[in-house]
Coordinates of C-alpha atoms in Angstrom, one line a residue:
Q1 CA 194.6 147.6 88.4
V2 CA 191.0 147.2 88.6
Q3 CA 189.9 145.5 91.7
L4 CA 186.4 143.5 91.9
V5 CA 184.8 143.5 95.0
Q6 CA 182.3 141.0 95.7
S7 CA 179.2 141.2 98.3
G8 CA 176.1 139.0 98.9
G9 CA 176.1 135.3 99.6
G10 CA 175.5 133.4 102.8
S11 CA 173.4 130.7 104.0
V12 CA 170.1 129.7 102.7
Q13 CA 167.8 126.7 102.5
S14 CA 167.3 124.3 99.7
G15 CA 164.9 126.0 97.3
G16 CA 165.9 129.3 98.3
S17 CA 167.6 132.5 96.7
L18 CA 170.5 134.7 97.1
R19 CA 172.0 137.4 94.9
L20 CA 175.9 138.0 94.4
S21 CA 177.3 141.3 93.6
C22 CA 180.6 142.3 92.0
Q23 CA 181.7 145.9 91.8
A24 CA 184.8 147.0 89.9
S25 CA 186.8 149.6 91.5
A26 CA 186.7 151.4 88.3
R27 CA 184.9 151.9 85.1
L28 CA 185.2 148.9 82.7
P29 CA 184.6 149.0 79.0
G30 CA 181.4 147.5 78.0
N31 CA 183.1 145.0 75.7
R32 CA 185.0 143.1 78.1
C33 CA 184.2 139.7 79.0
M34 CA 183.1 138.7 82.5
G35 CA 181.9 135.6 84.5
W36 CA 181.0 134.1 87.5
F37 CA 182.8 130.9 88.7
R38 CA 182.5 128.5 91.8
Q39 CA 184.7 126.2 93.6
R40 CA 183.1 123.4 95.5
P41 CA 184.8 121.4 98.1
G42 CA 187.4 119.1 96.8
K43 CA 186.8 120.3 93.1
D44 CA 188.2 122.5 90.5
R45 CA 186.9 125.7 89.9
E46 CA 184.1 125.8 87.4
G47 CA 182.2 128.3 85.2
V48 CA 178.6 128.9 85.9
A49 CA 177.7 132.0 83.9
W50 CA 179.6 134.4 81.5
I51 CA 178.8 137.6 79.3
A52 CA 180.7 138.8 76.3
G53 CA 180.2 142.5 76.3
N54 CA 176.7 143.3 76.1
R55 CA 175.6 140.2 74.3
S56 CA 173.4 137.7 76.2
P57 CA 174.6 135.6 79.2
V58 CA 175.6 131.9 78.8
Y59 CA 175.2 129.3 81.5
S60 CA 176.6 126.3 82.7
D61 CA 173.8 123.3 82.3
S62 CA 174.0 123.0 85.9
V63 CA 172.5 126.3 86.6
Q64 CA 170.6 127.0 83.6
G65 CA 167.3 128.3 84.2
R66 CA 168.0 129.0 88.0
F67 CA 170.8 131.6 87.9
T68 CA 170.6 134.7 86.0
L69 CA 173.8 137.0 85.2
S70 CA 173.1 140.7 84.8
R71 CA 175.5 143.7 84.3
D72 CA 174.9 147.3 85.2
F73 CA 177.4 149.3 83.3
G74 CA 176.6 152.4 85.1
E75 CA 177.2 151.0 88.5
N76 CA 180.3 149.0 87.2
T77 CA 178.6 145.9 89.0
L78 CA 177.9 142.3 87.9
Y79 CA 175.2 140.4 89.3
L80 CA 174.4 136.8 89.8
Q81 CA 170.8 136.1 91.0
M82 CA 170.5 132.5 92.2
N83 CA 167.0 131.0 92.5
S84 CA 166.0 127.7 93.3
L85 CA 169.2 126.8 95.1
K86 CA 170.1 123.1 95.7
P87 CA 172.8 121.8 98.4
E88 CA 175.1 120.9 95.4
D89 CA 175.3 124.9 94.7
T90 CA 177.4 124.9 98.1
A91 CA 180.6 126.7 96.8
I92 CA 183.0 129.6 97.2
Y93 CA 181.7 132.0 94.2
Y94 CA 184.1 134.4 92.4
C95 CA 183.4 136.9 89.7
A96 CA 186.0 137.5 87.2
A97 CA 186.8 139.8 84.3
R98 CA 189.2 139.8 81.5
L99 CA 190.5 143.5 81.4
D100 CA 192.8 144.0 78.6
T101 CA 191.0 142.3 75.5
V102 CA 187.9 143.1 73.4
C103 CA 185.7 140.2 73.9
A104 CA 184.0 138.7 71.1
T105 CA 182.8 135.4 72.5
V106 CA 182.4 134.2 76.1
L107 CA 185.4 133.0 78.0
E108 CA 184.5 129.7 80.0
R109 CA 187.9 128.7 81.4
P110 CA 189.3 130.4 84.7
S111 CA 192.6 130.7 83.1
D112 CA 191.1 133.2 80.4
Y113 CA 190.7 135.9 83.1
N114 CA 193.0 138.4 84.7
A115 CA 191.1 139.8 87.7
W116 CA 189.3 138.0 90.3
G117 CA 186.8 138.9 93.1
Q118 CA 187.6 137.8 96.8
G119 CA 185.4 135.0 96.6
T120 CA 182.2 134.7 98.6
Q121 CA 180.7 131.5 100.4
V122 CA 177.5 130.3 99.5
T123 CA 175.8 127.6 101.7
V124 CA 172.6 125.5 100.8
S125 CA 171.3 123.3 103.4
S126 CA 168.7 120.4 102.7

């Protein structure tokens, strides 16, 4: 089973930037779906950015224009660059991958994924 190992995150003031990384323990085919999700205190897990294979990423309305998802196929790594952070972005962030299916379109629901990173805390203070 491929494992996803996250790094990055931490604490930053409002308006600051952070980058999250998610490295797969083995090569993932380029046609797999991947995504970034977050879980804010007292809330359900929600998607913030998704990618289907090597197509252009898709973003939730709440992060559009501030977050950028990128994928380095050679390094088996998914990134989330987060700029202009707001206190409401405070959450545990998770990367996810659908390992066993060729991905034709983005998968937006957490239940669509079968591999998850360990989660990393992002805290944005005002």
